[in-house]
Amino acid sequence: MSQLFTPITSGSLSMPNRVVIAPMCQYSAEDGRMTDWHMIHYGQLALSGAGLLTIEATAVSPEGRITHADTGLWDEATEAAMVPVMQAIRRWSDIPVAIQLAHAGRKASTGKPWLGGAQIPPGQPNGWQTVAPTALPFSAGENPPEALGKGDMERIRDAFAATARRSLRLGFDAIQIHAAHGYLLHQFLSPLSNRREDAHGGSLENRMRFPLEVFEAVKAVVPADYPVSVRVSGTDWVEGGWDIAQTIAFARELQARGCAAIHVSSGGLDPRQQIPIGPGYQVPLARAVKAAVDMPVVAVGLITDFDHAESIVATSDADMVALARGILYDPRWPWHAAAHLGAQVPAAPQYLRCQPRMHRELFRPA
């Protein structure tokens, strides 16, 4: 029996299999509001047969967006724009849906990736002043961020909590907090970007303090068994930066606070990173975290081969496997993986007739 296609439960969330669709920014919102693109994009992924669909990094405040075209959930207008997207998904699919809450920190105020992705300075169209733990820019020559004061940090913490409340109203099954890829919470964690000299900088305990405060604030506004997970970068891939030992310490602190799962990615904090790109290059990071905690661990990163994904779960390197660019390329990846592995996958009744003759037991009605 395929281990990849066995169910898994975390808190109140039950998933039919271990295939997770990772959050992927679409840079197609208008003033933080989802558009028809999101209806099309998430609609097709909701019919993929995956165990969980995660909505892209969703900014908790306007200045927390990576680009001016990022999705947000900070007011009534941005909340209302998500309603038809969620209603369409719920009408036609029973896939569990999570949302990733994020603040980009010093990596905010940039152009869309297909337009170069460079920083847009404040005062320019679609640009604004960025913020960070310390007034250090991401890249040399960029407009530096403003260092956050205590009141600013409290407002951002409260914005995460307020966005979590909106997420509950919209009917999301789970929340993921983005603490990876060089965005604000990762900026607090890494000694490369956090040079503060107060209670939120210096020691590992201090650098973890604000991300843990944000986690606690979100947990405080959701039901006790409602799953709140965290996405982390297992390493900065830069000497002297955030590393796997610190990630494990952070994971243990999150678990003690009721974290539902941890999604282990890497990098994104420093342009000097040297990443050994290859299939499953981040799996050893997930394996190390899984050996240290009891909560479910998600592996991600160039996992495209069906047997490779199966082996990650079967050998307990991770409890789930996340797909990002691979599932954009092949939105039916879970179907094809299930066929290859002799498993079953949920499919909409409108699609049942396309089941191949050689895989007569592939589909079960969704």
PDB file of C-alpha atoms in Angstrom, residues 64-246:
ATOM      1  CA  GLY A  64       3.796  43.417   4.390  1.00  0.00           C
ATOM      2  CA  ARG A  65       3.263  42.535   0.717  1.00  0.00           C
ATOM      3  CA  ILE A  66       6.199  41.354  -1.368  1.00  0.00           C
ATOM      4  CA  THR A  67       4.814  43.232  -4.382  1.00  0.00           C
ATOM      5  CA  HIS A  68       1.941  45.633  -4.868  1.00  0.00           C
ATOM      6  CA  ALA A  69       0.099  42.737  -6.561  1.00  0.00           C
ATOM      7  CA  ASP A  70       0.234  40.377  -3.570  1.00  0.00           C
ATOM      8  CA  THR A  71      -2.885  38.970  -1.955  1.00  0.00           C
ATOM      9  CA  GLY A  72      -3.814  40.457   1.409  1.00  0.00           C
ATOM     10  CA  LEU A  73      -6.350  39.922   4.166  1.00  0.00           C
ATOM     11  CA  TRP A  74      -6.167  43.067   6.277  1.00  0.00           C
ATOM     12  CA  ASP A  75      -9.582  44.692   5.846  1.00  0.00           C
ATOM     13  CA  GLU A  76     -13.183  44.128   4.794  1.00  0.00           C
ATOM     14  CA  ALA A  77     -12.414  44.642   1.089  1.00  0.00           C
ATOM     15  CA  THR A  78      -9.648  42.045   0.946  1.00  0.00           C
ATOM     16  CA  GLU A  79     -11.772  39.641   2.964  1.00  0.00           C
ATOM     17  CA  ALA A  80     -14.787  40.128   0.687  1.00  0.00           C
ATOM     18  CA  ALA A  81     -12.641  39.423  -2.400  1.00  0.00           C
ATOM     19  CA  MET A  82     -11.770  35.969  -1.044  1.00  0.00           C
ATOM     20  CA  VAL A  83     -15.393  35.005  -0.451  1.00  0.00           C
ATOM     21  CA  PRO A  84     -16.292  34.018  -4.051  1.00  0.00           C
ATOM     22  CA  VAL A  85     -13.026  32.094  -4.463  1.00  0.00           C
ATOM     23  CA  MET A  86     -13.644  30.079  -1.314  1.00  0.00           C
ATOM     24  CA  GLN A  87     -17.313  29.581  -2.175  1.00  0.00           C
ATOM     25  CA  ALA A  88     -16.397  28.166  -5.581  1.00  0.00           C
ATOM     26  CA  ILE A  89     -13.836  25.790  -4.092  1.00  0.00           C
ATOM     27  CA  ARG A  90     -16.291  24.609  -1.433  1.00  0.00           C
ATOM     28  CA  ARG A  91     -19.076  24.111  -3.965  1.00  0.00           C
ATOM     29  CA  TRP A  92     -17.082  21.859  -6.264  1.00  0.00           C
ATOM     30  CA  SER A  93     -14.392  20.242  -4.102  1.00  0.00           C
ATOM     31  CA  ASP A  94     -14.005  18.832  -0.602  1.00  0.00           C
ATOM     32  CA  ILE A  95     -10.237  19.445  -0.525  1.00  0.00           C
ATOM     33  CA  PRO A  96      -9.043  20.889   2.800  1.00  0.00           C
ATOM     34  CA  VAL A  97      -7.812  24.466   2.341  1.00  0.00           C
ATOM     35  CA  ALA A  98      -5.195  26.310   4.410  1.00  0.00           C
ATOM     36  CA  ILE A  99      -3.974  29.879   4.144  1.00  0.00           C
ATOM     37  CA  GLN A 100      -0.442  31.169   4.682  1.00  0.00           C
ATOM     38  CA  LEU A 101      -0.199  34.446   6.627  1.00  0.00           C
ATOM     39  CA  ALA A 102       2.866  36.546   5.931  1.00  0.00           C
ATOM     40  CA  HIS A 103       4.777  39.799   6.255  1.00  0.00           C
ATOM     41  CA  ALA A 104       7.668  40.396   3.858  1.00  0.00           C
ATOM     42  CA  GLY A 105       9.664  42.797   6.020  1.00  0.00           C
ATOM     43  CA  ARG A 106      12.705  44.145   4.162  1.00  0.00           C
ATOM     44  CA  LYS A 107      11.893  42.019   1.099  1.00  0.00           C
ATOM     45  CA  ALA A 108       8.680  43.958   0.499  1.00  0.00           C
ATOM     46  CA  SER A 109       8.060  46.695  -2.106  1.00  0.00           C
ATOM     47  CA  THR A 110       9.456  44.841  -5.126  1.00  0.00           C
ATOM     48  CA  GLY A 111       8.346  44.460  -8.725  1.00  0.00           C
ATOM     49  CA  LYS A 112       6.604  41.374 -10.054  1.00  0.00           C
ATOM     50  CA  PRO A 113       9.100  38.562 -10.741  1.00  0.00           C
ATOM     51  CA  TRP A 114       8.416  38.536 -14.485  1.00  0.00           C
ATOM     52  CA  LEU A 115       9.225  42.272 -14.530  1.00  0.00           C
ATOM     53  CA  GLY A 116      12.581  41.749 -12.836  1.00  0.00           C
ATOM     54  CA  GLY A 117      11.538  41.672  -9.169  1.00  0.00           C
ATOM     55  CA  ALA A 118      13.797  44.549  -8.157  1.00  0.00           C
ATOM     56  CA  GLN A 119      13.093  46.681  -5.120  1.00  0.00           C
ATOM     57  CA  ILE A 120      10.861  49.696  -5.766  1.00  0.00           C
ATOM     58  CA  PRO A 121      12.015  52.583  -3.537  1.00  0.00           C
ATOM     59  CA  PRO A 122       9.524  54.571  -1.487  1.00  0.00           C
ATOM     60  CA  GLY A 123       8.054  57.497  -3.416  1.00  0.00           C
ATOM     61  CA  GLN A 124       8.037  55.551  -6.679  1.00  0.00           C
ATOM     62  CA  PRO A 125       4.805  54.082  -8.119  1.00  0.00           C
ATOM     63  CA  ASN A 126       3.963  50.839  -6.294  1.00  0.00           C
ATOM     64  CA  GLY A 127       6.769  51.366  -3.799  1.00  0.00           C
ATOM     65  CA  TRP A 128       6.817  52.032  -0.056  1.00  0.00           C
ATOM     66  CA  GLN A 129       9.139  52.134   2.952  1.00  0.00           C
ATOM     67  CA  THR A 130      10.000  48.661   4.185  1.00  0.00           C
ATOM     68  CA  VAL A 131      10.540  47.572   7.803  1.00  0.00           C
ATOM     69  CA  ALA A 132      12.730  44.931   9.432  1.00  0.00           C
ATOM     70  CA  PRO A 133      14.271  43.932  12.768  1.00  0.00           C
ATOM     71  CA  THR A 134      17.356  45.975  11.860  1.00  0.00           C
ATOM     72  CA  ALA A 135      17.975  48.696   9.272  1.00  0.00           C
ATOM     73  CA  LEU A 136      19.957  46.356   6.992  1.00  0.00           C
ATOM     74  CA  PRO A 137      18.857  46.035   3.336  1.00  0.00           C
ATOM     75  CA  PHE A 138      18.487  42.655   1.670  1.00  0.00           C
ATOM     76  CA  SER A 139      20.931  43.599  -1.106  1.00  0.00           C
ATOM     77  CA  ALA A 140      23.619  46.252  -1.283  1.00  0.00           C
ATOM     78  CA  GLY A 141      22.346  49.455  -2.851  1.00  0.00           C
ATOM     79  CA  GLU A 142      18.730  48.947  -1.867  1.00  0.00           C
ATOM     80  CA  ASN A 143      16.770  51.452   0.173  1.00  0.00           C
ATOM     81  CA  PRO A 144      17.310  50.234   3.748  1.00  0.00           C
ATOM     82  CA  PRO A 145      14.344  49.192   5.887  1.00  0.00           C
ATOM     83  CA  GLU A 146      13.339  51.039   9.014  1.00  0.00           C
ATOM     84  CA  ALA A 147      14.101  49.173  12.221  1.00  0.00           C
ATOM     85  CA  LEU A 148      10.912  48.175  14.007  1.00  0.00           C
ATOM     86  CA  GLY A 149      10.148  49.708  17.371  1.00  0.00           C
ATOM     87  CA  LYS A 150       8.234  47.965  20.142  1.00  0.00           C
ATOM     88  CA  GLY A 151       4.927  49.549  19.151  1.00  0.00           C
ATOM     89  CA  ASP A 152       5.437  48.621  15.498  1.00  0.00           C
ATOM     90  CA  MET A 153       6.097  44.995  16.450  1.00  0.00           C
ATOM     91  CA  GLU A 154       2.964  44.899  18.578  1.00  0.00           C
ATOM     92  CA  ARG A 155       0.909  46.214  15.641  1.00  0.00           C
ATOM     93  CA  ILE A 156       2.327  43.536  13.321  1.00  0.00           C
ATOM     94  CA  ARG A 157       1.691  40.821  15.925  1.00  0.00           C
ATOM     95  CA  ASP A 158      -1.886  42.033  16.307  1.00  0.00           C
ATOM     96  CA  ALA A 159      -2.279  42.172  12.515  1.00  0.00           C
ATOM     97  CA  PHE A 160      -1.404  38.468  12.307  1.00  0.00           C
ATOM     98  CA  ALA A 161      -4.087  37.756  14.921  1.00  0.00           C
ATOM     99  CA  ALA A 162      -6.676  39.918  13.153  1.00  0.00           C
ATOM    100  CA  THR A 163      -5.951  38.209   9.829  1.00  0.00           C
ATOM    101  CA  ALA A 164      -6.306  34.834  11.539  1.00  0.00           C
ATOM    102  CA  ARG A 165      -9.798  35.873  12.675  1.00  0.00           C
ATOM    103  CA  ARG A 166     -10.682  36.794   9.103  1.00  0.00           C
ATOM    104  CA  SER A 167      -9.318  33.430   7.946  1.00  0.00           C
ATOM    105  CA  LEU A 168     -11.681  31.678  10.342  1.00  0.00           C
ATOM    106  CA  ARG A 169     -14.640  33.676   9.049  1.00  0.00           C
ATOM    107  CA  LEU A 170     -13.733  32.651   5.493  1.00  0.00           C
ATOM    108  CA  GLY A 171     -13.802  28.996   6.492  1.00  0.00           C
ATOM    109  CA  PHE A 172     -10.157  28.008   6.059  1.00  0.00           C
ATOM    110  CA  ASP A 173      -9.364  24.621   7.573  1.00  0.00           C
ATOM    111  CA  ALA A 174      -5.888  25.588   8.770  1.00  0.00           C
ATOM    112  CA  ILE A 175      -3.465  28.511   9.030  1.00  0.00           C
ATOM    113  CA  GLN A 176       0.227  28.494   8.207  1.00  0.00           C
ATOM    114  CA  ILE A 177       2.515  31.230   9.505  1.00  0.00           C
ATOM    115  CA  HIS A 178       5.309  32.156   7.094  1.00  0.00           C
ATOM    116  CA  ALA A 179       8.652  32.241   8.920  1.00  0.00           C
ATOM    117  CA  ALA A 180      10.820  31.230   5.948  1.00  0.00           C
ATOM    118  CA  HIS A 181      12.441  32.535   2.760  1.00  0.00           C
ATOM    119  CA  GLY A 182      13.917  35.701   4.227  1.00  0.00           C
ATOM    120  CA  TYR A 183      10.625  37.378   5.103  1.00  0.00           C
ATOM    121  CA  LEU A 184       9.980  39.249   8.330  1.00  0.00           C
ATOM    122  CA  LEU A 185       9.788  36.431  10.888  1.00  0.00           C
ATOM    123  CA  HIS A 186      12.818  34.729   9.316  1.00  0.00           C
ATOM    124  CA  GLN A 187      14.595  38.103   9.492  1.00  0.00           C
ATOM    125  CA  PHE A 188      14.094  38.050  13.263  1.00  0.00           C
ATOM    126  CA  LEU A 189      15.365  34.471  13.518  1.00  0.00           C
ATOM    127  CA  SER A 190      18.604  34.833  11.571  1.00  0.00           C
ATOM    128  CA  PRO A 191      21.663  36.504  13.130  1.00  0.00           C
ATOM    129  CA  LEU A 192      22.554  37.783   9.655  1.00  0.00           C
ATOM    130  CA  SER A 193      19.517  40.069   9.520  1.00  0.00           C
ATOM    131  CA  ASN A 194      18.777  40.580  13.233  1.00  0.00           C
ATOM    132  CA  ARG A 195      21.377  42.804  14.878  1.00  0.00           C
ATOM    133  CA  ARG A 196      19.075  44.134  17.564  1.00  0.00           C
ATOM    134  CA  GLU A 197      20.443  44.814  21.033  1.00  0.00           C
ATOM    135  CA  ASP A 198      17.169  44.500  22.922  1.00  0.00           C
ATOM    136  CA  ALA A 199      15.120  41.509  24.092  1.00  0.00           C
ATOM    137  CA  HIS A 200      14.429  40.510  20.472  1.00  0.00           C
ATOM    138  CA  GLY A 201      18.029  40.248  19.304  1.00  0.00           C
ATOM    139  CA  GLY A 202      21.339  38.627  20.154  1.00  0.00           C
ATOM    140  CA  SER A 203      20.840  35.183  21.643  1.00  0.00           C
ATOM    141  CA  LEU A 204      18.844  32.449  19.950  1.00  0.00           C
ATOM    142  CA  GLU A 205      16.222  32.749  22.667  1.00  0.00           C
ATOM    143  CA  ASN A 206      15.840  36.454  21.935  1.00  0.00           C
ATOM    144  CA  ARG A 207      15.777  36.044  18.155  1.00  0.00           C
ATOM    145  CA  MET A 208      12.997  33.468  18.447  1.00  0.00           C
ATOM    146  CA  ARG A 209      10.957  35.683  20.754  1.00  0.00           C
ATOM    147  CA  PHE A 210       8.977  37.732  18.203  1.00  0.00           C
ATOM    148  CA  PRO A 211       8.134  34.824  15.863  1.00  0.00           C
ATOM    149  CA  LEU A 212       6.922  32.888  18.910  1.00  0.00           C
ATOM    150  CA  GLU A 213       4.885  35.897  20.050  1.00  0.00           C
ATOM    151  CA  VAL A 214       3.219  35.993  16.627  1.00  0.00           C
ATOM    152  CA  PHE A 215       2.501  32.264  16.800  1.00  0.00           C
ATOM    153  CA  GLU A 216       0.997  32.610  20.268  1.00  0.00           C
ATOM    154  CA  ALA A 217      -1.148  35.558  19.140  1.00  0.00           C
ATOM    155  CA  VAL A 218      -2.599  33.520  16.273  1.00  0.00           C
ATOM    156  CA  LYS A 219      -3.173  30.459  18.452  1.00  0.00           C
ATOM    157  CA  ALA A 220      -5.003  32.635  20.977  1.00  0.00           C
ATOM    158  CA  VAL A 221      -7.749  33.598  18.491  1.00  0.00           C
ATOM    159  CA  VAL A 222      -8.495  30.155  17.015  1.00  0.00           C
ATOM    160  CA  PRO A 223     -10.189  27.113  18.585  1.00  0.00           C
ATOM    161  CA  ALA A 224      -7.929  24.883  20.671  1.00  0.00           C
ATOM    162  CA  ASP A 225      -7.781  22.053  18.120  1.00  0.00           C
ATOM    163  CA  TYR A 226      -7.590  24.342  15.075  1.00  0.00           C
ATOM    164  CA  PRO A 227      -4.337  23.601  13.223  1.00  0.00           C
ATOM    165  CA  VAL A 228      -1.760  26.386  13.076  1.00  0.00           C
ATOM    166  CA  SER A 229       1.471  25.349  11.348  1.00  0.00           C
ATOM    167  CA  VAL A 230       4.695  27.212  10.541  1.00  0.00           C
ATOM    168  CA  ARG A 231       6.882  27.254   7.450  1.00  0.00           C
ATOM    169  CA  VAL A 232      10.582  27.663   8.196  1.00  0.00           C
ATOM    170  CA  SER A 233      13.858  27.855   6.354  1.00  0.00           C
ATOM    171  CA  GLY A 234      16.002  25.057   7.744  1.00  0.00           C
ATOM    172  CA  THR A 235      19.167  26.964   6.895  1.00  0.00           C
ATOM    173  CA  ASP A 236      20.275  30.245   5.310  1.00  0.00           C
ATOM    174  CA  TRP A 237      22.977  28.379   3.351  1.00  0.00           C
ATOM    175  CA  VAL A 238      25.374  31.109   4.549  1.00  0.00           C
ATOM    176  CA  GLU A 239      28.123  30.582   7.113  1.00  0.00           C
ATOM    177  CA  GLY A 240      27.235  32.162  10.434  1.00  0.00           C
ATOM    178  CA  GLY A 241      23.537  32.332   9.595  1.00  0.00           C
ATOM    179  CA  TRP A 242      20.413  30.450  10.621  1.00  0.00           C
ATOM    180  CA  ASP A 243      21.060  26.706  10.533  1.00  0.00           C
ATOM    181  CA  ILE A 244      19.453  23.350  11.203  1.00  0.00           C
ATOM    182  CA  ALA A 245      20.426  23.254  14.887  1.00  0.00           C
ATOM    183  CA  GLN A 246      18.644  26.559  15.472  1.00  0.00           C
TER     184      GLN A 246
END
